[in-house]
CSV table of N, CA and C in Angstrom, one decimal:
chain,number,residue,atom,x,y,z
A,166,MET,N,-13.3,-19.7,91.7
A,166,MET,CA,-13.8,-18.7,90.7
A,166,MET,C,-13.2,-17.4,91.0
A,167,ILE,N,-13.0,-16.6,89.9
A,167,ILE,CA,-12.5,-15.2,90.1
A,167,ILE,C,-13.6,-14.3,89.6
A,168,VAL,N,-13.7,-13.2,90.4
A,168,VAL,CA,-14.8,-12.0,90.1
A,168,VAL,C,-13.8,-10.9,89.9
A,169,ASN,N,-14.4,-10.0,89.0
A,169,ASN,CA,-13.9,-8.7,88.7
A,169,ASN,C,-15.0,-7.8,88.4
A,170,GLU,N,-15.2,-6.8,89.5
A,170,GLU,CA,-16.5,-5.8,89.4
A,170,GLU,C,-15.9,-4.5,89.0
A,171,ARG,N,-16.5,-3.8,88.2
A,171,ARG,CA,-16.3,-2.4,87.8
A,171,ARG,C,-17.6,-1.7,87.5
A,172,GLU,N,-17.6,-0.3,87.9
A,172,GLU,CA,-18.7,0.6,87.7
A,172,GLU,C,-18.3,1.1,86.1
A,173,THR,N,-19.3,1.0,85.4
A,173,THR,CA,-19.5,1.5,84.1
A,173,THR,C,-20.6,2.6,83.8
A,174,GLU,N,-20.7,3.3,82.7
A,174,GLU,CA,-21.7,4.2,82.5
A,174,GLU,C,-23.2,3.4,82.4
A,175,GLN,N,-23.1,2.0,82.3
A,175,GLN,CA,-24.1,1.1,81.9
A,175,GLN,C,-24.4,0.4,83.2
A,176,GLY,N,-23.7,0.8,84.4
A,176,GLY,CA,-24.0,0.2,85.7
A,176,GLY,C,-22.9,-0.7,86.0
A,177,LEU,N,-23.1,-1.9,86.8
A,177,LEU,CA,-22.0,-2.8,87.3
A,177,LEU,C,-22.0,-3.9,86.3
A,178,LEU,N,-20.5,-3.8,85.9
A,178,LEU,CA,-20.1,-4.8,85.1
A,178,LEU,C,-19.3,-5.9,85.8
A,179,VAL,N,-19.8,-7.2,85.8
A,179,VAL,CA,-19.1,-8.3,86.5
A,179,VAL,C,-18.6,-9.1,85.3
A,180,ALA,N,-17.4,-9.5,85.7
A,180,ALA,CA,-16.6,-10.6,84.7
A,180,ALA,C,-16.4,-11.7,85.8
A,181,VAL,N,-16.9,-13.0,85.4
A,181,VAL,CA,-16.5,-14.1,86.3
A,181,VAL,C,-15.9,-15.1,85.3
A,182,CYS,N,-14.9,-16.0,86.1
A,182,CYS,CA,-14.4,-17.1,85.3
A,182,CYS,C,-13.9,-18.1,86.1
A,183,ASP,N,-13.9,-19.3,85.7
A,183,ASP,CA,-13.3,-20.3,86.5
A,183,ASP,C,-11.8,-19.9,86.5
A,184,SER,N,-11.3,-20.4,87.7
A,184,SER,CA,-9.7,-20.1,87.9
A,184,SER,C,-8.9,-20.6,86.9
A,185,ASP,N,-9.1,-21.8,86.3
A,185,ASP,CA,-8.2,-22.6,85.4
A,185,ASP,C,-8.4,-22.0,84.2
A,186,VAL,N,-9.2,-21.2,83.6
A,186,VAL,CA,-9.4,-20.6,82.3
A,186,VAL,C,-9.0,-19.4,82.2
A,187,LEU,N,-8.4,-18.7,83.2
A,187,LEU,CA,-7.8,-17.4,83.0
A,187,LEU,C,-6.4,-17.5,82.4
A,188,GLY,N,-6.3,-16.6,81.2
A,188,GLY,CA,-5.3,-16.6,80.4
A,188,GLY,C,-5.4,-17.6,79.2
A,189,GLU,N,-6.3,-18.4,79.2
A,189,GLU,CA,-6.5,-19.4,78.0
A,189,GLU,C,-7.4,-18.8,76.9
A,190,THR,N,-7.0,-19.3,75.7
A,190,THR,CA,-8.1,-19.0,74.7
A,190,THR,C,-8.8,-20.1,74.1
A,191,PHE,N,-10.0,-19.9,73.8
A,191,PHE,CA,-10.7,-21.1,73.3
A,191,PHE,C,-11.4,-20.8,71.8
A,192,GLU,N,-11.5,-21.6,71.1
A,192,GLU,CA,-11.8,-21.4,69.8
A,192,GLU,C,-12.9,-22.5,69.4
A,193,ASP,N,-13.9,-21.9,68.4
A,193,ASP,CA,-14.8,-22.7,67.8
A,193,ASP,C,-15.1,-22.2,66.4
A,194,GLY,N,-14.5,-22.9,65.5
A,194,GLY,CA,-14.7,-22.2,64.2
A,194,GLY,C,-14.1,-21.0,64.1
A,195,GLU,N,-14.9,-20.1,63.6
A,195,GLU,CA,-14.1,-18.5,63.5
A,195,GLU,C,-14.4,-17.8,64.8
A,196,PHE,N,-15.2,-18.3,65.8
A,196,PHE,CA,-15.3,-17.8,67.0
A,196,PHE,C,-14.1,-18.1,68.0
A,197,SER,N,-13.5,-16.8,68.5
A,197,SER,CA,-12.4,-17.0,69.4
A,197,SER,C,-12.7,-16.3,70.6
A,198,LEU,N,-12.4,-16.8,71.8
A,198,LEU,CA,-12.5,-16.2,73.1
A,198,LEU,C,-11.3,-16.3,74.0
A,199,THR,N,-10.7,-15.1,74.5
A,199,THR,CA,-9.6,-15.2,75.0
A,199,THR,C,-10.0,-14.5,76.6
A,200,VAL,N,-9.6,-15.2,77.5
A,200,VAL,CA,-10.0,-15.1,79.0
A,200,VAL,C,-8.8,-14.3,79.6
A,201,THR,N,-8.9,-13.0,79.2
A,201,THR,CA,-7.7,-12.1,79.5
A,201,THR,C,-7.7,-11.5,80.9
A,202,GLU,N,-6.4,-11.5,81.6
A,202,GLU,CA,-6.2,-11.0,83.2
A,202,GLU,C,-6.8,-9.5,83.1
A,203,ALA,N,-6.5,-8.7,82.1
A,203,ALA,CA,-7.0,-7.4,82.0
A,203,ALA,C,-8.6,-7.5,82.3
A,204,PHE,N,-9.3,-8.1,81.8
A,204,PHE,CA,-10.7,-8.2,81.9
A,204,PHE,C,-11.3,-9.0,82.9
A,205,TYR,N,-10.9,-10.3,83.1
A,205,TYR,CA,-11.5,-11.1,84.0
A,205,TYR,C,-10.8,-11.2,85.3
A,206,GLY,N,-9.4,-10.8,85.2
A,206,GLY,CA,-8.7,-10.9,86.5
A,206,GLY,C,-9.2,-10.2,87.7
A,207,GLY,N,-9.2,-10.8,88.8
A,207,GLY,CA,-9.7,-10.1,90.1
A,207,GLY,C,-9.4,-11.1,91.1
A,208,ASP,N,-10.2,-11.1,92.1
A,208,ASP,CA,-10.2,-11.9,93.3
A,208,ASP,C,-11.0,-13.3,93.1
A,209,GLU,N,-9.9,-14.2,94.0
A,209,GLU,CA,-10.4,-15.5,93.9
A,209,GLU,C,-11.5,-15.6,95.1
A,210,VAL,N,-12.7,-16.2,94.6
A,210,VAL,CA,-13.9,-16.1,95.7
A,210,VAL,C,-14.6,-17.2,95.8
A,211,ASP,N,-15.5,-17.4,96.8
A,211,ASP,CA,-16.3,-18.6,96.9
A,211,ASP,C,-17.6,-18.4,96.0
A,212,GLU,N,-18.4,-19.3,95.9
A,212,GLU,CA,-19.7,-19.3,95.0
A,212,GLU,C,-20.6,-18.5,95.6
A,213,GLY,N,-20.7,-18.3,96.7
A,213,GLY,CA,-21.8,-17.3,97.4
A,213,GLY,C,-21.3,-15.9,97.0
A,214,THR,N,-20.1,-15.6,97.1
A,214,THR,CA,-19.8,-14.3,96.3
A,214,THR,C,-20.0,-13.9,95.0
A,215,VAL,N,-19.8,-15.1,94.1
A,215,VAL,CA,-19.9,-15.2,92.8
A,215,VAL,C,-21.4,-14.7,92.6
A,216,ILE,N,-22.4,-15.5,93.4
A,216,ILE,CA,-24.0,-15.3,93.1
A,216,ILE,C,-24.2,-13.9,93.5
A,217,ASP,N,-23.7,-13.4,94.6
A,217,ASP,CA,-24.1,-12.0,94.8
A,217,ASP,C,-23.6,-11.0,93.8
A,218,SER,N,-22.4,-11.2,93.4
A,218,SER,CA,-22.0,-10.2,92.2
A,218,SER,C,-22.9,-10.4,91.0
A,219,LEU,N,-23.2,-11.5,90.7
A,219,LEU,CA,-24.2,-11.6,89.5
A,219,LEU,C,-25.5,-11.2,89.8
A,220,VAL,N,-26.1,-11.1,90.8
A,220,VAL,CA,-27.4,-10.7,91.2
A,220,VAL,C,-27.3,-9.1,91.1
A,221,ARG,N,-26.3,-8.6,91.7
A,221,ARG,CA,-26.1,-7.0,91.5
A,221,ARG,C,-25.8,-6.5,90.0
A,222,ALA,N,-25.3,-7.4,89.3
A,222,ALA,CA,-24.8,-7.0,87.9
A,222,ALA,C,-25.8,-6.5,87.1
A,223,ASP,N,-25.4,-5.2,86.2
A,223,ASP,CA,-26.3,-4.8,85.3
A,223,ASP,C,-25.6,-5.7,83.8
A,224,VAL,N,-24.6,-5.8,83.8
A,224,VAL,CA,-23.9,-6.5,82.7
A,224,VAL,C,-22.9,-7.6,83.2
A,225,ALA,N,-22.9,-8.8,82.8
A,225,ALA,CA,-22.0,-9.7,83.2
A,225,ALA,C,-21.4,-10.6,82.0
A,226,ASN,N,-20.3,-11.0,82.0
A,226,ASN,CA,-19.7,-11.8,81.1
A,226,ASN,C,-19.2,-13.1,82.0
A,227,ILE,N,-19.5,-14.3,81.8
A,227,ILE,CA,-19.2,-15.4,82.5
A,227,ILE,C,-18.6,-16.6,81.8
A,228,VAL,N,-17.4,-17.1,81.9
A,228,VAL,CA,-16.6,-17.9,81.2
A,228,VAL,C,-16.3,-19.3,82.2
A,229,GLY,N,-16.4,-20.3,81.7
A,229,GLY,CA,-16.0,-21.6,82.5
A,229,GLY,C,-17.1,-22.3,82.7
A,230,THR,N,-17.0,-23.8,82.8
A,230,THR,CA,-18.1,-24.7,82.9
A,230,THR,C,-18.6,-24.6,84.3
A,231,ARG,N,-17.8,-24.5,85.2
A,231,ARG,CA,-18.2,-24.2,86.6
A,231,ARG,C,-19.1,-23.1,86.9
A,232,ALA,N,-18.4,-21.8,86.5
A,232,ALA,CA,-19.0,-20.7,86.6
A,232,ALA,C,-20.3,-20.5,85.9
A,233,VAL,N,-20.5,-21.0,84.8
A,233,VAL,CA,-21.7,-20.9,83.9
A,233,VAL,C,-22.8,-21.8,84.5
A,234,ALA,N,-22.3,-23.0,84.9
A,234,ALA,CA,-23.3,-24.0,85.5
A,234,ALA,C,-23.9,-23.3,86.9
A,235,LEU,N,-23.1,-22.5,87.8
A,235,LEU,CA,-23.5,-22.0,88.8
A,235,LEU,C,-24.5,-20.9,88.3
A,236,ALA,N,-24.3,-20.0,87.5
A,236,ALA,CA,-25.3,-19.1,87.0
A,236,ALA,C,-26.7,-19.7,86.5
A,237,ILE,N,-26.4,-20.9,85.9
A,237,ILE,CA,-27.7,-21.5,85.5
A,237,ILE,C,-28.5,-21.9,86.7
A,238,GLU,N,-27.9,-22.7,87.6
A,238,GLU,CA,-28.4,-23.3,88.8
A,238,GLU,C,-29.2,-22.2,89.4
A,239,GLU,N,-28.5,-20.9,89.7
A,239,GLU,CA,-29.2,-19.8,90.3
A,239,GLU,C,-30.4,-19.2,89.6
A,240,GLY,N,-30.6,-19.5,88.3
A,240,GLY,CA,-31.5,-19.0,87.8
A,240,GLY,C,-31.2,-17.5,87.1
A,241,ILE,N,-29.9,-17.3,87.1
A,241,ILE,CA,-29.3,-15.9,86.6
A,241,ILE,C,-29.2,-16.0,84.9
A,242,VAL,N,-28.9,-17.1,84.4
A,242,VAL,CA,-28.6,-17.3,82.9
A,242,VAL,C,-29.5,-18.5,82.7
A,243,ASP,N,-30.2,-18.4,81.6
A,243,ASP,CA,-30.9,-19.3,80.8
A,243,ASP,C,-29.9,-20.3,80.0
A,244,GLU,N,-30.0,-21.7,80.3
A,244,GLU,CA,-29.2,-22.5,79.6
A,244,GLU,C,-29.1,-22.4,78.0
A,245,ALA,N,-30.3,-22.1,77.6
A,245,ALA,CA,-30.5,-21.9,76.2
A,245,ALA,C,-29.7,-20.9,75.6
A,246,ASN,N,-29.2,-19.9,76.4
A,246,ASN,CA,-28.5,-18.8,75.7
A,246,ASN,C,-26.9,-18.8,76.1
A,247,VAL,N,-26.5,-20.3,76.2
A,247,VAL,CA,-24.9,-20.3,76.7
A,247,VAL,C,-24.4,-20.9,75.4
A,248,LEU,N,-23.3,-20.2,75.3
A,248,LEU,CA,-22.4,-20.7,74.1
A,248,LEU,C,-21.4,-21.8,74.5
A,249,GLU,N,-21.1,-22.8,73.7
A,249,GLU,CA,-20.2,-23.7,74.0
A,249,GLU,C,-18.9,-23.0,73.1
A,250,VAL,N,-17.9,-22.8,73.5
A,250,VAL,CA,-16.7,-22.4,72.8
A,250,VAL,C,-15.5,-23.5,73.2
A,251,GLY,N,-15.1,-24.1,72.0
A,251,GLY,CA,-14.2,-25.0,72.4
A,251,GLY,C,-14.4,-26.0,73.6
A,252,GLU,N,-13.7,-26.1,74.6
A,252,GLU,CA,-13.8,-26.7,75.6
A,252,GLU,C,-14.3,-26.1,77.0
A,253,THR,N,-14.8,-25.0,76.7
A,253,THR,CA,-15.4,-24.3,77.8
A,253,THR,C,-16.9,-23.6,77.4
A,254,ARG,N,-17.6,-22.9,78.3
A,254,ARG,CA,-18.8,-22.4,78.1
A,254,ARG,C,-18.8,-20.8,78.4
A,255,HIS,N,-19.6,-20.0,77.9
A,255,HIS,CA,-19.6,-18.5,77.9
A,255,HIS,C,-21.2,-18.2,78.0
A,256,ALA,N,-21.2,-17.2,78.8
A,256,ALA,CA,-22.4,-16.8,79.0
A,256,ALA,C,-22.5,-15.2,79.1
A,257,GLN,N,-23.5,-14.5,78.5
A,257,GLN,CA,-23.5,-13.0,79.0
A,257,GLN,C,-24.7,-12.6,79.5
A,258,LEU,N,-24.9,-11.4,80.4
A,258,LEU,CA,-26.2,-11.0,81.0
A,258,LEU,C,-26.1,-9.5,80.6
A,259,LEU,N,-27.6,-9.2,80.3
A,259,LEU,CA,-27.5,-7.5,80.3
A,259,LEU,C,-29.0,-7.5,80.7
A,260,ARG,N,-29.1,-6.7,81.9
A,260,ARG,CA,-30.4,-6.4,82.3
A,260,ARG,C,-30.9,-5.1,81.8
A,261,MET,N,-32.1,-5.1,81.4
A,261,MET,CA,-32.6,-4.1,80.7
A,261,MET,C,-33.7,-3.5,81.7
A,262,TYR,N,-33.7,-2.0,82.1
A,262,TYR,CA,-34.5,-1.6,82.9
A,262,TYR,C,-35.7,-0.6,82.4
């Protein structure tokens, strides 16, 4: 998986995607999701690093069946809030303090 972390005014923004979806566009009706290098590009990491990043995130965007499944398994994302977009899955996280 690929992780990109950046500090923003809203806190730590983490973008995670499966390696094989980077650069791809997924569509479902009028909804389109492009997994751009500019936003999702970063370091290829193991699952432990992905979990660490998501646990520390204030905001996260997660794309890919494997990445989203990991976030669900770890209790970071509720499966009821996951979108099916074409042939992949997408989840967002926003921590409110």
